[in-house]
mmCIF file with all atom_site columns, C-alpha atoms in Angstrom:
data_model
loop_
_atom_site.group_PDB
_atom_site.id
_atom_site.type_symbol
_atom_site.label_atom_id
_atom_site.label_alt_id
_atom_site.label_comp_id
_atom_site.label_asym_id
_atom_site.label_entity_id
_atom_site.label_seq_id
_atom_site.pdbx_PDB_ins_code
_atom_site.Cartn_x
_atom_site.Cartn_y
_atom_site.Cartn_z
_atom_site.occupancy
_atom_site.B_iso_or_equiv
_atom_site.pdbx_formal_charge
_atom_site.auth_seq_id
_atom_site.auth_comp_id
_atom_site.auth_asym_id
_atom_site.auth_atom_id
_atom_site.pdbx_PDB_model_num
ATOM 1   C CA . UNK X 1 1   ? 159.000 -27.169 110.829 1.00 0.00 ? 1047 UNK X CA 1
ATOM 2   C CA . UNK X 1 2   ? 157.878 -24.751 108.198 1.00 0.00 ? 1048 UNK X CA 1
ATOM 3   C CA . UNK X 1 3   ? 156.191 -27.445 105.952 1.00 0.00 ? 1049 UNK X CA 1
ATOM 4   C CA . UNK X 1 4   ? 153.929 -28.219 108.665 1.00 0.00 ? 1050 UNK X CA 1
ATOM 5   C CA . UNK X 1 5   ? 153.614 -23.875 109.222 1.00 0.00 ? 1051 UNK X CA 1
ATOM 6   C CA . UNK X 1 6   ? 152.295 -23.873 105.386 1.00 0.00 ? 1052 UNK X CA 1
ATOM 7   C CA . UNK X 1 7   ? 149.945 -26.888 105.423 1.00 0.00 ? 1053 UNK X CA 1
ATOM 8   C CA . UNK X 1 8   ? 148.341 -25.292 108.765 1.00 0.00 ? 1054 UNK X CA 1
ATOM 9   C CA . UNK X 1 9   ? 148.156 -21.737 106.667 1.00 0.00 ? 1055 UNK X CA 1
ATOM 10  C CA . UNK X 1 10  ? 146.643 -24.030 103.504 1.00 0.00 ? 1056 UNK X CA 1
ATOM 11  C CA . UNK X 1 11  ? 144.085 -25.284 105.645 1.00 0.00 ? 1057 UNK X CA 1
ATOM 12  C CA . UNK X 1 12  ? 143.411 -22.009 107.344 1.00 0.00 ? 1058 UNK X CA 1
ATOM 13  C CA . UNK X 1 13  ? 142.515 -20.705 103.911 1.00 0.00 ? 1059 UNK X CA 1
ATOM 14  C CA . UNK X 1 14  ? 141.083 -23.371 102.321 1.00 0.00 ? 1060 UNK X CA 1
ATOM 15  C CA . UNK X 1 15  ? 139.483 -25.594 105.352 1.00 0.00 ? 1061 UNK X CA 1
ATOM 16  C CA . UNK X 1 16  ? 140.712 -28.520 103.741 1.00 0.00 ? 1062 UNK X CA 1
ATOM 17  C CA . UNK X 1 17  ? 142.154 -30.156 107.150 1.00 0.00 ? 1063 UNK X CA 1
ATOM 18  C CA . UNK X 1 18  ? 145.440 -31.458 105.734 1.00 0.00 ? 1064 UNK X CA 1
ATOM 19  C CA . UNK X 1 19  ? 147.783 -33.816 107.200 1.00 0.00 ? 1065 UNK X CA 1
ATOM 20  C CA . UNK X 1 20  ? 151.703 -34.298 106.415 1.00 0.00 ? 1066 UNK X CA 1
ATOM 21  C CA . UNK X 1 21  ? 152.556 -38.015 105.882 1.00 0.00 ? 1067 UNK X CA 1
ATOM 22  C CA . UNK X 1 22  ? 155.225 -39.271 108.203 1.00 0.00 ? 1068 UNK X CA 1
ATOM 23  C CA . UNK X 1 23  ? 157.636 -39.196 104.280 1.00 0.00 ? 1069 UNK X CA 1
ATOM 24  C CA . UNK X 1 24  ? 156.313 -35.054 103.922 1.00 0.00 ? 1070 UNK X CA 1
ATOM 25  C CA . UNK X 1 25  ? 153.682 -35.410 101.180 1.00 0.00 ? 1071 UNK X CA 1
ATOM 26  C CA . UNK X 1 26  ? 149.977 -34.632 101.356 1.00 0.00 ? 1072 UNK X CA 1
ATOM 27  C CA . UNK X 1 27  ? 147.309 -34.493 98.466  1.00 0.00 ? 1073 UNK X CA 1
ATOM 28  C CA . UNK X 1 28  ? 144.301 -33.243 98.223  1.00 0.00 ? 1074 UNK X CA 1
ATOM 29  C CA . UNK X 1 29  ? 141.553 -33.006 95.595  1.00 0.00 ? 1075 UNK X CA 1
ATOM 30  C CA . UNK X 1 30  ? 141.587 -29.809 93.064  1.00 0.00 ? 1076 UNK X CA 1
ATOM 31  C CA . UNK X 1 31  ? 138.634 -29.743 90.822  1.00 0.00 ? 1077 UNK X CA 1
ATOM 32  C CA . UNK X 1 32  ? 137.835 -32.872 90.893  1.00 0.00 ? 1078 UNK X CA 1
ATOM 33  C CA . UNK X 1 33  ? 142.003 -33.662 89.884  1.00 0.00 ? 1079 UNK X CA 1
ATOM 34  C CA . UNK X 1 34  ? 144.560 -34.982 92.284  1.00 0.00 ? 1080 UNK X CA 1
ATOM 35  C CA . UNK X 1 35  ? 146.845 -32.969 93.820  1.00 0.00 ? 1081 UNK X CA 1
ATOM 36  C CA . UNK X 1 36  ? 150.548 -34.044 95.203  1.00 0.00 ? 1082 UNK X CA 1
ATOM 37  C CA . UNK X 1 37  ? 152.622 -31.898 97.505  1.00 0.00 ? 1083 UNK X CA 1
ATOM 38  C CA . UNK X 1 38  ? 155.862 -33.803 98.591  1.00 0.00 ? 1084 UNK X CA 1
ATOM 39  C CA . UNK X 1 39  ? 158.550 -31.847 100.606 1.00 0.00 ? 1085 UNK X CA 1
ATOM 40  C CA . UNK X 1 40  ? 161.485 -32.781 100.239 1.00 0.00 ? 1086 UNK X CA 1
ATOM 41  C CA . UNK X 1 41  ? 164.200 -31.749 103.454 1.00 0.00 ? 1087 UNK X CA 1
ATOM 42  C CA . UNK X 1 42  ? 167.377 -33.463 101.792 1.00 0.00 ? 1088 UNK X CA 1
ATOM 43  C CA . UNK X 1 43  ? 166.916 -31.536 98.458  1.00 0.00 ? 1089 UNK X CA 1
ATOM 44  C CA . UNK X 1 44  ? 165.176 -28.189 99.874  1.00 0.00 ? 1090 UNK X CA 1
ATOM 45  C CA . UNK X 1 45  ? 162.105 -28.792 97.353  1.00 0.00 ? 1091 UNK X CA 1
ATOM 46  C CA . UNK X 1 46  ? 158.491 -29.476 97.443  1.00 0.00 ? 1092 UNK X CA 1
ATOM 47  C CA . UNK X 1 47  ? 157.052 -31.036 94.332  1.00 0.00 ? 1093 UNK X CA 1
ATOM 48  C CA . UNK X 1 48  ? 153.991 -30.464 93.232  1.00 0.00 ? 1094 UNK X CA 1
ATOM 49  C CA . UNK X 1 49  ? 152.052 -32.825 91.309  1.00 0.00 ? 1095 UNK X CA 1
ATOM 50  C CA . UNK X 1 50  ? 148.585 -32.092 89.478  1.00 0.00 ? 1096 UNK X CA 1
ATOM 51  C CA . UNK X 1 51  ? 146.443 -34.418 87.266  1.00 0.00 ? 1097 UNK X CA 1
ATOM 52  C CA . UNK X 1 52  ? 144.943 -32.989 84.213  1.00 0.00 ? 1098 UNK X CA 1
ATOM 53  C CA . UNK X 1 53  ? 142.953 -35.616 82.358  1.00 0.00 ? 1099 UNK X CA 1
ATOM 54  C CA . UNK X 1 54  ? 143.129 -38.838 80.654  1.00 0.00 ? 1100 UNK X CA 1
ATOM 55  C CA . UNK X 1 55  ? 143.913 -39.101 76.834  1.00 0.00 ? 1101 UNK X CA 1
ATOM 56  C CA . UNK X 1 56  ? 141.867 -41.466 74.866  1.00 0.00 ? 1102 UNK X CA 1
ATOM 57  C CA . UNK X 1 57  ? 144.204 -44.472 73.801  1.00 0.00 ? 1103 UNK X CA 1
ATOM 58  C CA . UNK X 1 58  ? 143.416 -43.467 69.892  1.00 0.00 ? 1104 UNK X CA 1
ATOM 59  C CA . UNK X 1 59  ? 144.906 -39.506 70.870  1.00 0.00 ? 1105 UNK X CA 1
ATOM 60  C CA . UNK X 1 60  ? 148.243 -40.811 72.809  1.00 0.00 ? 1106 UNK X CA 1
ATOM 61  C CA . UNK X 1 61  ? 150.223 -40.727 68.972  1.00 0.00 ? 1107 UNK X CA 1
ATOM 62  C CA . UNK X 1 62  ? 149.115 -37.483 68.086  1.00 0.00 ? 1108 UNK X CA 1
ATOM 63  C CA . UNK X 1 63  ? 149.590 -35.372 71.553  1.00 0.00 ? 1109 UNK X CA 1
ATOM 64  C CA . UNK X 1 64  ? 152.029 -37.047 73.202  1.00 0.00 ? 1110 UNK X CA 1
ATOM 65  C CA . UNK X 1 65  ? 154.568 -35.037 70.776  1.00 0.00 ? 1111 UNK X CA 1
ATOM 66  C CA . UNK X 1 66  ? 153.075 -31.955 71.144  1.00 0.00 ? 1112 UNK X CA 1
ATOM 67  C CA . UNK X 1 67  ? 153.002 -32.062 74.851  1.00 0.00 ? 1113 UNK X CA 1
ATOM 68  C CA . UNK X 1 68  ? 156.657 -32.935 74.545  1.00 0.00 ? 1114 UNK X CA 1
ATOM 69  C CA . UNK X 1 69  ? 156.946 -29.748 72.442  1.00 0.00 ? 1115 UNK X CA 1
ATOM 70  C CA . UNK X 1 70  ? 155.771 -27.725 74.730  1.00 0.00 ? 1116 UNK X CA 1
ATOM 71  C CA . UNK X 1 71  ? 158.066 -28.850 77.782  1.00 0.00 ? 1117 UNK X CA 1
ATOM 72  C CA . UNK X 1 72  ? 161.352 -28.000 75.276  1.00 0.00 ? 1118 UNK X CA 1
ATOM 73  C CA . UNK X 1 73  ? 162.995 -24.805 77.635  1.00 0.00 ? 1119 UNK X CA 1
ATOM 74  C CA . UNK X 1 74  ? 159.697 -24.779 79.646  1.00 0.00 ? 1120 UNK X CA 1
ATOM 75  C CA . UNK X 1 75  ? 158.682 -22.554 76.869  1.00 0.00 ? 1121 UNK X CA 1
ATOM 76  C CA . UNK X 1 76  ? 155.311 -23.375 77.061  1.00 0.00 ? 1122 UNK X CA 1
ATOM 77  C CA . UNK X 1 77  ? 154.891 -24.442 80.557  1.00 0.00 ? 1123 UNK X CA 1
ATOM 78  C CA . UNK X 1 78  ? 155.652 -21.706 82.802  1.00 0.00 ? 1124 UNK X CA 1
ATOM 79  C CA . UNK X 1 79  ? 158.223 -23.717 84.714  1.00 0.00 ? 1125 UNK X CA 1
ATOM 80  C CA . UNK X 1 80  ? 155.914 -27.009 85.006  1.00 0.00 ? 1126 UNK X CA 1
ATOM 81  C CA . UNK X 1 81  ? 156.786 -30.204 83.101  1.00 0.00 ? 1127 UNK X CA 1
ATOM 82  C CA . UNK X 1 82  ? 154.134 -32.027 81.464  1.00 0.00 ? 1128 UNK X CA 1
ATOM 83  C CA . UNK X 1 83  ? 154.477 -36.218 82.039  1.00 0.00 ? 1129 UNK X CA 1
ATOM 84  C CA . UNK X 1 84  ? 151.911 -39.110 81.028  1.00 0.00 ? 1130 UNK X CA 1
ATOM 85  C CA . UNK X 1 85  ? 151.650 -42.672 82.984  1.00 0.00 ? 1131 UNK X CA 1
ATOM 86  C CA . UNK X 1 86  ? 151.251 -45.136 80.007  1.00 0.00 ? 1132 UNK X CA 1
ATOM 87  C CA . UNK X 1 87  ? 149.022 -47.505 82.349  1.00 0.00 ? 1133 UNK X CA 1
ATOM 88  C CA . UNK X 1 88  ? 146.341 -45.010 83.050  1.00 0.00 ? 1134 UNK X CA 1
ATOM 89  C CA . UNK X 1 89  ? 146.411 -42.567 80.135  1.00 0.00 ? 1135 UNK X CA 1
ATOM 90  C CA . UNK X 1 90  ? 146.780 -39.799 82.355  1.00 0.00 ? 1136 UNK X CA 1
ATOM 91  C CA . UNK X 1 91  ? 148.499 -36.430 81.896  1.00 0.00 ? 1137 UNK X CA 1
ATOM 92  C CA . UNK X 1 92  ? 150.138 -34.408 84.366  1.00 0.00 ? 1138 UNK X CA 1
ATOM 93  C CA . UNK X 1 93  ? 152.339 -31.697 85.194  1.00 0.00 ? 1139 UNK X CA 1
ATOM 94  C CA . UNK X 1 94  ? 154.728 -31.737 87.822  1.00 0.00 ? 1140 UNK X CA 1
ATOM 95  C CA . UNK X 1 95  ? 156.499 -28.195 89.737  1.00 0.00 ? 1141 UNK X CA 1
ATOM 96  C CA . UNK X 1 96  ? 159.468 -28.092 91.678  1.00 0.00 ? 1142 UNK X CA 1
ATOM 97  C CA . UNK X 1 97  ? 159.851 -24.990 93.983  1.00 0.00 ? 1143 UNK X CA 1
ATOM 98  C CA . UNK X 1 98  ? 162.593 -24.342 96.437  1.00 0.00 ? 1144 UNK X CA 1
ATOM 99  C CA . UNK X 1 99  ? 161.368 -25.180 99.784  1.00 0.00 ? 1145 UNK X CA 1
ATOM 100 C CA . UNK X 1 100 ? 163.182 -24.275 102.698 1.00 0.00 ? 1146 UNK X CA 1
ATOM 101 C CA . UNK X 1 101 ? 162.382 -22.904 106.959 1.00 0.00 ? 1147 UNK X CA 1
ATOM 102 C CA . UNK X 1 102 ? 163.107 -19.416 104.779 1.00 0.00 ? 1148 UNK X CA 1
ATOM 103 C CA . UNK X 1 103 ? 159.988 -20.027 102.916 1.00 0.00 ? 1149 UNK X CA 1
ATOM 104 C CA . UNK X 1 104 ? 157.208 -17.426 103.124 1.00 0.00 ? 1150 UNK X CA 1
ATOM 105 C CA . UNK X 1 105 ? 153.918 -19.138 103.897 1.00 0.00 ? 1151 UNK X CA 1
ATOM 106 C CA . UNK X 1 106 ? 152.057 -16.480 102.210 1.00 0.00 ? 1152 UNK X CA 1
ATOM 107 C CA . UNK X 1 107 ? 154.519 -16.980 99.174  1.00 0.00 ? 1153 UNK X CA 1
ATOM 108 C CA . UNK X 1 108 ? 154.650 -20.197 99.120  1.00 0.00 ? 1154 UNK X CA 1
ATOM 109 C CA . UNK X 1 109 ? 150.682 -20.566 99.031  1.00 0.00 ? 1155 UNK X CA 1
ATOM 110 C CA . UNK X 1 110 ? 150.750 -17.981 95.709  1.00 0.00 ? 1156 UNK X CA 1
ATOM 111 C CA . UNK X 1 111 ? 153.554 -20.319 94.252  1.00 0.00 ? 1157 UNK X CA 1
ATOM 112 C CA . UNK X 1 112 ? 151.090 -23.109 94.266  1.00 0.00 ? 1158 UNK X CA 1
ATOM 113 C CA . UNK X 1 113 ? 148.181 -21.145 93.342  1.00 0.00 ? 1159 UNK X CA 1
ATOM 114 C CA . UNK X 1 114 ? 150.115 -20.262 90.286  1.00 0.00 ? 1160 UNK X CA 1
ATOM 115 C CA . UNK X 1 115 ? 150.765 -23.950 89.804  1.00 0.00 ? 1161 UNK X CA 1
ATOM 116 C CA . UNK X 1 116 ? 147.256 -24.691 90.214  1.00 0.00 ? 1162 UNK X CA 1
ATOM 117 C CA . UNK X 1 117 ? 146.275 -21.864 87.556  1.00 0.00 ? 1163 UNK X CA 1
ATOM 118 C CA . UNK X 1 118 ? 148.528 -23.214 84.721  1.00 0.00 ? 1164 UNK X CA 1
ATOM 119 C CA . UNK X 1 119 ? 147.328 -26.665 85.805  1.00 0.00 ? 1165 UNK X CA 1
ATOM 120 C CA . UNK X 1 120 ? 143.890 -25.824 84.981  1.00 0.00 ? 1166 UNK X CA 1
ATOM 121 C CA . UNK X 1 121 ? 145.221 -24.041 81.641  1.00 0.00 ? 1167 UNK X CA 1
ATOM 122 C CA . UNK X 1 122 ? 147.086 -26.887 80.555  1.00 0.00 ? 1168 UNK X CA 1
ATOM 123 C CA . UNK X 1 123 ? 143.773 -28.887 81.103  1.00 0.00 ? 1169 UNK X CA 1
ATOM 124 C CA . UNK X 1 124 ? 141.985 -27.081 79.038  1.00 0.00 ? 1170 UNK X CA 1
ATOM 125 C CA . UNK X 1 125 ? 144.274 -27.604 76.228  1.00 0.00 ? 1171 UNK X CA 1
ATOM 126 C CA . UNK X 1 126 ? 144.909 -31.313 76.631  1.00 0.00 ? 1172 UNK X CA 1
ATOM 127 C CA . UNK X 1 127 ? 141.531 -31.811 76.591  1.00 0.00 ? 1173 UNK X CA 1
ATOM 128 C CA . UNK X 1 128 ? 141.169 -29.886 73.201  1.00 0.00 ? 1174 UNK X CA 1
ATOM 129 C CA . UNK X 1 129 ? 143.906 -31.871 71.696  1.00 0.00 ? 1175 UNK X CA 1
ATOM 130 C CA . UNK X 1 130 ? 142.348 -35.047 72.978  1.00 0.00 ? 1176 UNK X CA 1
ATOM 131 C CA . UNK X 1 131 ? 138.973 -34.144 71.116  1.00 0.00 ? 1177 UNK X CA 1
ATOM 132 C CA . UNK X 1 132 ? 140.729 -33.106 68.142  1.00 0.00 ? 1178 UNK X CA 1
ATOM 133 C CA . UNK X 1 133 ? 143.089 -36.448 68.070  1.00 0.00 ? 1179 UNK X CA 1
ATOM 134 C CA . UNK X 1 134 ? 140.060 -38.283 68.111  1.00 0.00 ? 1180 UNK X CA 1
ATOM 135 C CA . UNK X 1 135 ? 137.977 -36.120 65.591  1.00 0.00 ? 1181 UNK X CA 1
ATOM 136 C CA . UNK X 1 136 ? 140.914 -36.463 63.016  1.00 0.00 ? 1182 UNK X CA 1
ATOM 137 C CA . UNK X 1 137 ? 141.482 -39.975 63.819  1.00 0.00 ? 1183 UNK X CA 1
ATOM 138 C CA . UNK X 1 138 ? 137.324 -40.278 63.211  1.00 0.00 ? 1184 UNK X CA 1
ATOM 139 C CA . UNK X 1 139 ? 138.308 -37.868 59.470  1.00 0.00 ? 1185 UNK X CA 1
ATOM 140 C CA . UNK X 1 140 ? 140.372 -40.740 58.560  1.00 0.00 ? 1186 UNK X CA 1
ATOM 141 C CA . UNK X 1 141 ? 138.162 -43.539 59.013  1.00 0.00 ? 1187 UNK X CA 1
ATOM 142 C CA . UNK X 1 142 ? 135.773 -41.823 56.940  1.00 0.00 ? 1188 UNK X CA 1
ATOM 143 C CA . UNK X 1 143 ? 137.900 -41.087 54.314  1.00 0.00 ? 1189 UNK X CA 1
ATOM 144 C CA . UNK X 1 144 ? 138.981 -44.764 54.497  1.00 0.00 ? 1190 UNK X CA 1
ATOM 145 C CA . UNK X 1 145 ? 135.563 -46.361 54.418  1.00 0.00 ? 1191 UNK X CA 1
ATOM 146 C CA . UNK X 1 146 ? 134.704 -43.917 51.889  1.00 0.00 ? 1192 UNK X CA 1
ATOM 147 C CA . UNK X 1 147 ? 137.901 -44.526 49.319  1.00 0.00 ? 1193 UNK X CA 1
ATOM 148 C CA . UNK X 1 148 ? 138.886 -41.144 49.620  1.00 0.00 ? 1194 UNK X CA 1
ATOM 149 C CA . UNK X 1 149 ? 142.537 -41.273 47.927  1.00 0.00 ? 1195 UNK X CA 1
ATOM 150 C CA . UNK X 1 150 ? 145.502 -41.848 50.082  1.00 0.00 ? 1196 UNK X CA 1
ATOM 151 C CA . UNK X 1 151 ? 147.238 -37.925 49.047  1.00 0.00 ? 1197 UNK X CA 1
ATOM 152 C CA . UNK X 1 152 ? 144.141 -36.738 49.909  1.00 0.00 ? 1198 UNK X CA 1
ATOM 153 C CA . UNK X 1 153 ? 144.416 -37.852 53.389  1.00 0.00 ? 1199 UNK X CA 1
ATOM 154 C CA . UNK X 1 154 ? 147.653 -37.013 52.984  1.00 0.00 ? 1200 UNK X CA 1
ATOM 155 C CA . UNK X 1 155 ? 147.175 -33.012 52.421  1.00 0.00 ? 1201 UNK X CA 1
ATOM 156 C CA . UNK X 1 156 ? 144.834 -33.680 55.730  1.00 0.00 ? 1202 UNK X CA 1
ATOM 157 C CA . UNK X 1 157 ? 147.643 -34.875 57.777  1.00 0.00 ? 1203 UNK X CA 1
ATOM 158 C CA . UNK X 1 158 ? 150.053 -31.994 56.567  1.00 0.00 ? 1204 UNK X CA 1
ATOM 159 C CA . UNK X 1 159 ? 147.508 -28.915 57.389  1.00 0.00 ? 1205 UNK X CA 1
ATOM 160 C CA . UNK X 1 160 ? 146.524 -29.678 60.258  1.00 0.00 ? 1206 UNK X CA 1
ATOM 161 C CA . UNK X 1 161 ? 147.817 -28.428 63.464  1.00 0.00 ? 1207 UNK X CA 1
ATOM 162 C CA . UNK X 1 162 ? 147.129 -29.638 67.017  1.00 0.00 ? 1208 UNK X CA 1
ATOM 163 C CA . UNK X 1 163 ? 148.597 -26.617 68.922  1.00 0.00 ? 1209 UNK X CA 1
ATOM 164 C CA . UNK X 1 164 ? 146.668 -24.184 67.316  1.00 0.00 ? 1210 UNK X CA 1
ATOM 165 C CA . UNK X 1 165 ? 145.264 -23.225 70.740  1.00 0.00 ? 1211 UNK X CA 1
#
């Protein structure tokens, strides 16, 4: 089968020594992130799955939105939907490619390569909107402990923008 042709070419080029599970998925670790291939026969698609990082439970209010902004149209995501798992905090962003025994090994391995790239982009970015969740979060505190009037905080809230990236 040509999913097994393209795991055999990954490991050619990476070493990794992957295996297919009996249900057509394999993962593997990506810079120090999970990775989920699943190949899906029925539907003629492999999905690929990649962790990016965890927020911090004080952040989830503030990016969660943002990250939902940025999956409107794919505008933001080059054709990869970001998704969060409430129980573990963690972000990810999911690809769907068409997969079929037409499928280029060669192309398919620079599909997820791409995948991989943006992955690492997007990880980048949560992570800044994590740290700057939590240092505005931290800004407020302050401001509380230290009486600082409530339209003050106010003009805070209204300025500032998390995807300034």
């Amino acid at each position: 089968m040509k999913r097994e042709e393209v795991i055999r070419k990954i490991n050619e080029v990476t070493g990794l020594g992957l295996e297919l599970s009996e249900k057509g998925s394999v993962n593997f670790i990506y810079n120090e992130r999970n990775v989920l291939m699943h190949f899906d026969d029925d539907l003629g698609t492999c999905i690929i799955y990649v962790e990016l990082t965890y927020l911090s439970p004080g952040a989830v209010s503030i990016v969660l939105p943002r990250l939902l902004e940025a999956n409107f149209l794919f505008s933001q995501t080059n054709g990869g939907a970001l998704s969060y798992l409430s129980a573990t905090n963690m972000v990810s962003m999911n690809f769907m490619f068409p997969f079929s025994e037409a499928t280029d090994s060669a192309d398919f391995i620079s599909t997820l390569n791409l995948a991989l790239s943006v992955a690492d982009g997007w990880t980048k970015k949560v992570n800044t909107m994590n740290d700057e969740a939590m240092q505005y979060r931290s800004k407020c505190l302050h401001n509380l402990i230290n009486g600082v009037e409530e339209n003050q905080s106010q003009t805070f809230v209204g300025t500032y923008n998390f995807m300034h990236l």
